[in-house]
Short mmCIF file of C-alpha atoms in Angstrom, two decimals:
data_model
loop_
_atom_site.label_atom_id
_atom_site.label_comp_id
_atom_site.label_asym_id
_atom_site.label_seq_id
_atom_site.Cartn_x
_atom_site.Cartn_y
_atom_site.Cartn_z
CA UNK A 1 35.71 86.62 80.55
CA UNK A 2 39.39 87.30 81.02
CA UNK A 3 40.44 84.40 79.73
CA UNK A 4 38.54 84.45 76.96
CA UNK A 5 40.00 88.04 76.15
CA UNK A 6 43.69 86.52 76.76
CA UNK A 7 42.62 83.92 74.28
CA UNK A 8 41.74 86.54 71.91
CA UNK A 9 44.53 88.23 72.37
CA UNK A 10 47.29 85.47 72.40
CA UNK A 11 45.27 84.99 68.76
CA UNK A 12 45.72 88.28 67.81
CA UNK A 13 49.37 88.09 68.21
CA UNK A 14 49.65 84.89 66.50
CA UNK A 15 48.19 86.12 63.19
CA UNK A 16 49.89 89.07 63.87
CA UNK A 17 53.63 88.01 63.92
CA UNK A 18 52.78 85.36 61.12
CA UNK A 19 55.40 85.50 58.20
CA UNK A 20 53.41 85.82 54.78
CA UNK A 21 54.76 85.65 51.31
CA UNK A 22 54.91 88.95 49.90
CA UNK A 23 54.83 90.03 46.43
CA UNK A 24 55.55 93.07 44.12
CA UNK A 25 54.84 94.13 40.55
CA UNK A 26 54.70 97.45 39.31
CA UNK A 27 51.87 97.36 36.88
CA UNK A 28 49.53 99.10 38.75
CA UNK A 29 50.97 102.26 39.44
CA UNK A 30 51.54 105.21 37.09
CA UNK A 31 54.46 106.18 35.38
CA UNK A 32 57.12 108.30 36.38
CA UNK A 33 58.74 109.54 39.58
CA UNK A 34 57.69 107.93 42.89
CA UNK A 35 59.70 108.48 45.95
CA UNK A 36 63.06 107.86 48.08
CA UNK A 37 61.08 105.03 50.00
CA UNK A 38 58.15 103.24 48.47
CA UNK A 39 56.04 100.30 49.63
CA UNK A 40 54.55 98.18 46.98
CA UNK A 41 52.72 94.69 47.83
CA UNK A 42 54.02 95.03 51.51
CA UNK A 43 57.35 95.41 50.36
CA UNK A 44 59.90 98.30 51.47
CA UNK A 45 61.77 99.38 48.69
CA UNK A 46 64.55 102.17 50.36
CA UNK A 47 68.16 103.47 50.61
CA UNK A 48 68.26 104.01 47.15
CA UNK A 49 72.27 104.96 45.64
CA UNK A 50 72.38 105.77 42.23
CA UNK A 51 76.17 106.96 42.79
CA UNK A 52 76.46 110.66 41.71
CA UNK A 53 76.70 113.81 43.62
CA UNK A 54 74.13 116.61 43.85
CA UNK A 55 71.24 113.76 42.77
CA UNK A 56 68.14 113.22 44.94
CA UNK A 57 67.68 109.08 44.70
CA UNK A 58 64.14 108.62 43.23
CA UNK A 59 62.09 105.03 42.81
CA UNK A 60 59.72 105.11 39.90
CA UNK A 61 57.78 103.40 37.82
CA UNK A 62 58.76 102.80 34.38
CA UNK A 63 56.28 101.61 31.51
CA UNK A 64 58.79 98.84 29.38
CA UNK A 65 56.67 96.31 27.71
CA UNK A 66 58.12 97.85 24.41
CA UNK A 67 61.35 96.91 25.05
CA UNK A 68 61.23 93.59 27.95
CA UNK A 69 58.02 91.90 26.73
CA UNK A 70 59.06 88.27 26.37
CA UNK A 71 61.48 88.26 28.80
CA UNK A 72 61.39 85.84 31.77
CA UNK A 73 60.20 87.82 34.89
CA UNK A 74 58.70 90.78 33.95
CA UNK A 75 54.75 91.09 33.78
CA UNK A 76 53.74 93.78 31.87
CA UNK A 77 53.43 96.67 31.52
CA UNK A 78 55.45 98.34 34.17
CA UNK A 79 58.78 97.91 36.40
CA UNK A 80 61.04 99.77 39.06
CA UNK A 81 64.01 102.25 38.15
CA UNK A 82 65.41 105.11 39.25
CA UNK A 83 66.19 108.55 38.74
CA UNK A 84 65.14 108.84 35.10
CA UNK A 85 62.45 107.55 32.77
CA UNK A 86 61.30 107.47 29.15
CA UNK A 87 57.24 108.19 28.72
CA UNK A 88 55.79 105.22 26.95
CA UNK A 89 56.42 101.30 26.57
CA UNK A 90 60.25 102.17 25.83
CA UNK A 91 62.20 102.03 29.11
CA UNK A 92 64.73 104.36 30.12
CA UNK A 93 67.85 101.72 32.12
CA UNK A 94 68.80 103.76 35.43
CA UNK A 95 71.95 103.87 37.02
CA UNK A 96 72.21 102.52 40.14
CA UNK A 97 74.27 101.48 42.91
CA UNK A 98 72.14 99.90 45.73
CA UNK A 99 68.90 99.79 46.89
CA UNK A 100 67.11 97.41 49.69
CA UNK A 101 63.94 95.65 50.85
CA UNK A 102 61.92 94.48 52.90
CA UNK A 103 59.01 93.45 54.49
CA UNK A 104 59.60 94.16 58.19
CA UNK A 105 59.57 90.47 59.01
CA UNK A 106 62.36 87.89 59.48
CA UNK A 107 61.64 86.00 55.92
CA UNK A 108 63.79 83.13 54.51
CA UNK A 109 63.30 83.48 50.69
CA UNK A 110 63.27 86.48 48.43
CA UNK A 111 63.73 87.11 44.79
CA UNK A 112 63.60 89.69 42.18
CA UNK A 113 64.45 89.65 38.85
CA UNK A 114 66.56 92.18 37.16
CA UNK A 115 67.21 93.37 33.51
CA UNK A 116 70.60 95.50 32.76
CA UNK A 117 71.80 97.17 29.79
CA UNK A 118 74.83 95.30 29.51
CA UNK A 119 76.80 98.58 29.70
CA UNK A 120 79.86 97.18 31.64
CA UNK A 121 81.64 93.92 31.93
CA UNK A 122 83.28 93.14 34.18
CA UNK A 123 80.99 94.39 36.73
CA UNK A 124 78.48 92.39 38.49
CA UNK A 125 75.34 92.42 40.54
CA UNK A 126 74.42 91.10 43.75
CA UNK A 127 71.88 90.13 46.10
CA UNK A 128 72.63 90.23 49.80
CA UNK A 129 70.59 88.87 52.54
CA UNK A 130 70.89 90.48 55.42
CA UNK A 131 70.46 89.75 59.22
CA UNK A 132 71.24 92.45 62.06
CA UNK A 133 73.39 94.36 59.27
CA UNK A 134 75.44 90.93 58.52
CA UNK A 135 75.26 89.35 55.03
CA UNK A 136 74.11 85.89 55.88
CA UNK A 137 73.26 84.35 51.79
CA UNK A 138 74.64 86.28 48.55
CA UNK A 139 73.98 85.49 45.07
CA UNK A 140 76.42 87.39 42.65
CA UNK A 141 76.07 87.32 39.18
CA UNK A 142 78.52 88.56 36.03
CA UNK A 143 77.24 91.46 33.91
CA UNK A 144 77.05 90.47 30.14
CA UNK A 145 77.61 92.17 27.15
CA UNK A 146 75.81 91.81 23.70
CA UNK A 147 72.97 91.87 22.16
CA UNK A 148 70.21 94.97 23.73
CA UNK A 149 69.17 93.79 26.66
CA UNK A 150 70.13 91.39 29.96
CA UNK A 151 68.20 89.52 32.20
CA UNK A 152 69.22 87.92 35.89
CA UNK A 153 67.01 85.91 38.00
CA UNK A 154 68.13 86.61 42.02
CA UNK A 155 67.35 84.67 44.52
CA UNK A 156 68.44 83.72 48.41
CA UNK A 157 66.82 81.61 50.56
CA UNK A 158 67.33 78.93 53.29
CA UNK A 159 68.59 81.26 56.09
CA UNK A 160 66.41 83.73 57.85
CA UNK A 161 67.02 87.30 57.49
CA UNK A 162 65.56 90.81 57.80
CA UNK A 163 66.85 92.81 54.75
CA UNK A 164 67.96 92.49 51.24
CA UNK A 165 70.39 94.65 49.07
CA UNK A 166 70.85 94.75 45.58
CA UNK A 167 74.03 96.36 44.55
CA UNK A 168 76.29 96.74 41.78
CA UNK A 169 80.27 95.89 42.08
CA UNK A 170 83.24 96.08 39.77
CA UNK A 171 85.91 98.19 38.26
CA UNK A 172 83.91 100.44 36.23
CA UNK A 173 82.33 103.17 37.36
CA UNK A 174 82.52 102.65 40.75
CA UNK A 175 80.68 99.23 40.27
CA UNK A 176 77.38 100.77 39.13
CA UNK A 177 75.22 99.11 36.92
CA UNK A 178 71.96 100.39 34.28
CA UNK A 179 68.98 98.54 35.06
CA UNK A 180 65.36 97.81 36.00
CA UNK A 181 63.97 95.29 38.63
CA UNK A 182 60.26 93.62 38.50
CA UNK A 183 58.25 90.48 39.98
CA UNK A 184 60.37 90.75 43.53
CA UNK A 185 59.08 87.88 46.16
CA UNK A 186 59.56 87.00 49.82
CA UNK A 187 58.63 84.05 51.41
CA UNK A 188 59.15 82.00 54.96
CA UNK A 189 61.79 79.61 55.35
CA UNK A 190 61.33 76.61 52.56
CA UNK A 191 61.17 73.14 53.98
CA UNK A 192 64.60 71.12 54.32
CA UNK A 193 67.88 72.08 54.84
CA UNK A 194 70.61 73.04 52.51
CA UNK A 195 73.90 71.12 53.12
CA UNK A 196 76.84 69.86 50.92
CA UNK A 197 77.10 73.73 49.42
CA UNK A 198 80.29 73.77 46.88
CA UNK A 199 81.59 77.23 48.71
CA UNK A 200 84.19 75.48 50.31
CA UNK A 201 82.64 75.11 53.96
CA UNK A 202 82.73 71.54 53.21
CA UNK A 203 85.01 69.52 50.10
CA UNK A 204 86.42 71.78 48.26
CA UNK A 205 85.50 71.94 44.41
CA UNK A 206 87.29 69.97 42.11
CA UNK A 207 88.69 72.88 40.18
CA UNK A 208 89.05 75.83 42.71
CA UNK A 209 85.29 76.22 41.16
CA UNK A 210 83.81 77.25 44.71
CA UNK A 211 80.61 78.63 44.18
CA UNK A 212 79.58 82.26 46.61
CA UNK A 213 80.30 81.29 50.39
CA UNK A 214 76.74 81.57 51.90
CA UNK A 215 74.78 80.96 48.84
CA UNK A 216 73.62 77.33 49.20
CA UNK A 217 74.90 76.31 45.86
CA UNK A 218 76.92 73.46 44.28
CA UNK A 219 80.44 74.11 42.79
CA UNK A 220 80.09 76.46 40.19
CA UNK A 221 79.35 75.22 36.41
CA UNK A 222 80.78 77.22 32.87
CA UNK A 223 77.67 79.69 33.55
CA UNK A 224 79.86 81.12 36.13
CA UNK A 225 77.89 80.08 39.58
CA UNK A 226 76.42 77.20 40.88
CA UNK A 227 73.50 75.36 40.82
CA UNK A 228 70.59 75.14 43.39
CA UNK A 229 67.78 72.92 45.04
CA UNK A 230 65.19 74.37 46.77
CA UNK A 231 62.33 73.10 48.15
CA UNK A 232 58.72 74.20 48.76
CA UNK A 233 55.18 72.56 49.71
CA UNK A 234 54.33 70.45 52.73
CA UNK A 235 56.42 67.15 53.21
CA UNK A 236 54.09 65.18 55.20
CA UNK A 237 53.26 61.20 54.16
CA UNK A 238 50.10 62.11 54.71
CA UNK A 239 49.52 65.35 52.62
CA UNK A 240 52.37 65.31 50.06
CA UNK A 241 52.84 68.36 48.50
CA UNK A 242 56.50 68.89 48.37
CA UNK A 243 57.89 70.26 45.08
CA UNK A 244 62.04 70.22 44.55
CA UNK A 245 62.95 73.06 42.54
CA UNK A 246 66.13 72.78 40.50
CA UNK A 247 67.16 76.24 39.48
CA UNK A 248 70.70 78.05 37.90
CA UNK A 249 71.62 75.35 35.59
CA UNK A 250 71.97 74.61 31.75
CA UNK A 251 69.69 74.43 29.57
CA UNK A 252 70.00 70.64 29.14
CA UNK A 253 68.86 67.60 30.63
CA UNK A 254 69.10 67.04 34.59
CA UNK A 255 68.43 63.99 37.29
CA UNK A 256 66.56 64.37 40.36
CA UNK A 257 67.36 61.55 43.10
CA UNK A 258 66.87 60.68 46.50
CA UNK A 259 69.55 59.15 48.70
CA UNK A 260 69.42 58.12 52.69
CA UNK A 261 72.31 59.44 53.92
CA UNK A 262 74.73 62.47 53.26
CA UNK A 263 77.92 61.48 51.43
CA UNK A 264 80.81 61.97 53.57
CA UNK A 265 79.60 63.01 56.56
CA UNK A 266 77.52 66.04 54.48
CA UNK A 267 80.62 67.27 53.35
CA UNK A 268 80.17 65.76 49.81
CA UNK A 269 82.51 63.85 48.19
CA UNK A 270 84.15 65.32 44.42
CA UNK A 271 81.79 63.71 41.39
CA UNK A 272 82.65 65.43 38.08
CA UNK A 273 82.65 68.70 38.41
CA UNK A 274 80.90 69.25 41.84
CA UNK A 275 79.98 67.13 44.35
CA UNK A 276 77.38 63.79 45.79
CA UNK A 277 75.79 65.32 48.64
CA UNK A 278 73.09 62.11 48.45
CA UNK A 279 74.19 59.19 49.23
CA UNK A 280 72.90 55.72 50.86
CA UNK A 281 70.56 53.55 49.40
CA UNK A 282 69.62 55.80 45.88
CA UNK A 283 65.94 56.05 43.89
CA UNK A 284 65.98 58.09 40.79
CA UNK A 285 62.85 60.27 41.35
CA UNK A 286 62.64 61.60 37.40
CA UNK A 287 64.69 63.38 34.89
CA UNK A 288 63.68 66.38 33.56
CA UNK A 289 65.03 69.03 30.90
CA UNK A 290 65.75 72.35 32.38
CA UNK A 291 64.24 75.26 30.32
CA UNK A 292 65.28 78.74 31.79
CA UNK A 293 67.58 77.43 33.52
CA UNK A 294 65.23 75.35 36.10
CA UNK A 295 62.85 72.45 36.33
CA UNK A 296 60.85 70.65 39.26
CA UNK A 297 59.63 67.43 40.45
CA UNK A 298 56.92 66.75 40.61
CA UNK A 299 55.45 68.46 37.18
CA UNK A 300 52.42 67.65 35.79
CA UNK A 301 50.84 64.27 36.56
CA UNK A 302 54.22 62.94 38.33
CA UNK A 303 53.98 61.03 41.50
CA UNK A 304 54.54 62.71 44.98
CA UNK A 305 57.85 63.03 46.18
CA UNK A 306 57.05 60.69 49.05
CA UNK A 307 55.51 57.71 46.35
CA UNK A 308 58.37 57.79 43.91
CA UNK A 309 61.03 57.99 46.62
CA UNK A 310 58.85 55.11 48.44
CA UNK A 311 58.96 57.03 51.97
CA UNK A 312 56.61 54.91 53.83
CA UNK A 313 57.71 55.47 57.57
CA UNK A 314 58.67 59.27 58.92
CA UNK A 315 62.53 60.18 58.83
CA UNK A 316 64.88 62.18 56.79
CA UNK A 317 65.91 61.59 53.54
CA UNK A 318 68.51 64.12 50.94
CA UNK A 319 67.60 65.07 47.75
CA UNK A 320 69.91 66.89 45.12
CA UNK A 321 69.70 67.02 40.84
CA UNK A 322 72.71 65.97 38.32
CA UNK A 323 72.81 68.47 35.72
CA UNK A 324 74.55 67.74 32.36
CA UNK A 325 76.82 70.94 31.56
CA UNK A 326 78.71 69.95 28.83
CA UNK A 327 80.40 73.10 27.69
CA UNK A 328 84.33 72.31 28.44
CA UNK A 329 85.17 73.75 31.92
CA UNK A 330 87.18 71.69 34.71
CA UNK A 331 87.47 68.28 34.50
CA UNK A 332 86.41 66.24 31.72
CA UNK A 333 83.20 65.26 33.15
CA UNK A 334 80.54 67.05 31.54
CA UNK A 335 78.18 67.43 34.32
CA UNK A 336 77.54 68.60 37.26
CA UNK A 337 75.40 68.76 40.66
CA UNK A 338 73.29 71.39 42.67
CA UNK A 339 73.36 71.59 46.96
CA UNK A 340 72.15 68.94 48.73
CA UNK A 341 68.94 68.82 50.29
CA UNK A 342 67.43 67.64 53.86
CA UNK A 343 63.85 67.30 54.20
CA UNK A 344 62.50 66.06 56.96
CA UNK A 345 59.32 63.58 56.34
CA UNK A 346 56.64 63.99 59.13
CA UNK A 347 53.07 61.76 59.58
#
């Protein structure tokens, strides 16, 4: 009987400290003012700065299909802001400093995507991941001006961590920025391992173009940061279900390949205006055309990563996508490359 109850028990903790993806919209709540500290799909949202004295920092939820319908990331008919809202489907953009998240687990993926009103260049917005109060993966992001309204996809991953902070920066205004956040995610550690990052850890950048150090990204591009592959799935021979996921790159056509060894030592070696991670013996997995700013392989009836790469024995192989960017930035080449990417084949 008592081991039976330390088997249950040894269970118990098992499920218990088990990391789970976690997600967050907004449409189900009502709108208007919610709280300092909210939690929404498991997720913490807290330590909320909206940068002026005398103000109590408020989450709420703010109806905006009227005004963000359309737009990647958001699923209507509600978001997060702060402070102040406008009753109905128009949204009210809140000023805002920093807030954080999180799910009270060590995670090693999040996301959120973020609309801003485009108020002040110059400026930017970030997203911090955070382990034991030290920034461990950052993705920053340059505030644009024009047209009504903005939107930024955020993402970190490949690095466990605890906590994640979005925050404004800049000269204006103390680095605030007006905005509203929806669809936020957080996931376990993706398979493989990110290597070859253009952020100067390894070759530098062929034009000073060093992408954020701790980001996981390739040398940045003319969209003003670099581009990255991510994995997710299972990459087993025997239950292929890996998926490579190409993301913060043109809007153009891209090549996904496999090599068997990491150029220079996994340093990378300078290729037009980033860097081979993949090297070795090389198999072209599939092009693909990036549409808002991403693609994947395999899409649709493709073959398995493990077929098309012909992976027939467990090891290691790198992965990483050549992006065309053919706007006129750095060297004449007029493309570029994401991270590179270890994944580790099991039975």
């Amino acid at each position: 009987m008592k081991r039976f109850n330390l088997c249950l028990l040894v269970l118990s903790l098992t499920c218990t400290l088990e990391v789970r993806a976690q997600d967050a919209n907004f449409d189900s709540l009502i709108e208007g003012p919610l709280a300092g500290t909210i939690i929404v799909g498991g997720i913490t949202f807290q330590n909320l700065d909206v940068n002026l004295t005398g103000s109590t920092p408020t989450f709420l939820c703010e109806e905006a299909d009227g005004n963000l319908t359309g737009f990647p990331g958001f699923t209507s008919p509600n978001c997060l802001g702060w402070n102040i809202y406008t009753a109905g489907p128009q949204a009210a953009f809140g000023r805002v400093l920093s807030f954080e998240m999180t799910t009270g687990q060590t995670q090693g993926q999040a996301s959120v995507e973020v609309f801003d009103l485009g108020s002040y260049a110059g400026n930017t917005i970030t997203l911090d991941a955070l382990m034991g109060h030290t920034v461990v993966a950052s993705q920053t992001v340059p505030i644009q001006t024009g047209g009504t309204f903005h939107h930024y996809s955020l993402s970190v991953s490949g690095v466990p961590f605890d906590l994640v902070r979005v925050r404004g920066g800049g000269p204006s205004d103390n680095g605030v920025f007006f905005g509203l956040v929806d669809s936020v995610h957080f996931g376990p550690l993706p398979p493989g391992n990110v290597f070859c990052s253009g952020d100067g850890t390894g070759t530098a950048c062929p034009c000073g173009n060093a992408s954020a150090t701790g980001a996981g990204e390739g040398c940045s591009s003319s969209l003003g940061f670099g581009a990255t592959l991510r994995a997710s799935g299972t990459s087993s021979l025997s239950a292929d279900t890996l998926a490579l996921n190409g993301t913060q790159m043109p809007n153009a056509p891209c090549l996904y390949f496999q090599g068997t060894t990491q150029a220079n030592g996994g340093a990378g070696s300078v290729f037009g205006d980033g860097l081979r991670c993949a090297g070795g013996s090389i198999v072209r997995l599939s092009t693909a055309t990036n549409s808002g700013g991403g693609s994947q392989y395999p899409s649709g009836t493709q073959s398995s990563v493990s077929v098309r790469g012909q992976v027939t024995t467990p090891g290691v192989r790198d992965y990483q996508v050549w992006y065309r960017n053919a706007a006129a930035f750095c060297t004449p080449s007029t493309f570029n490359l994401t991270n590179g990417l270890e994944i580790t084949w099991a039975p």
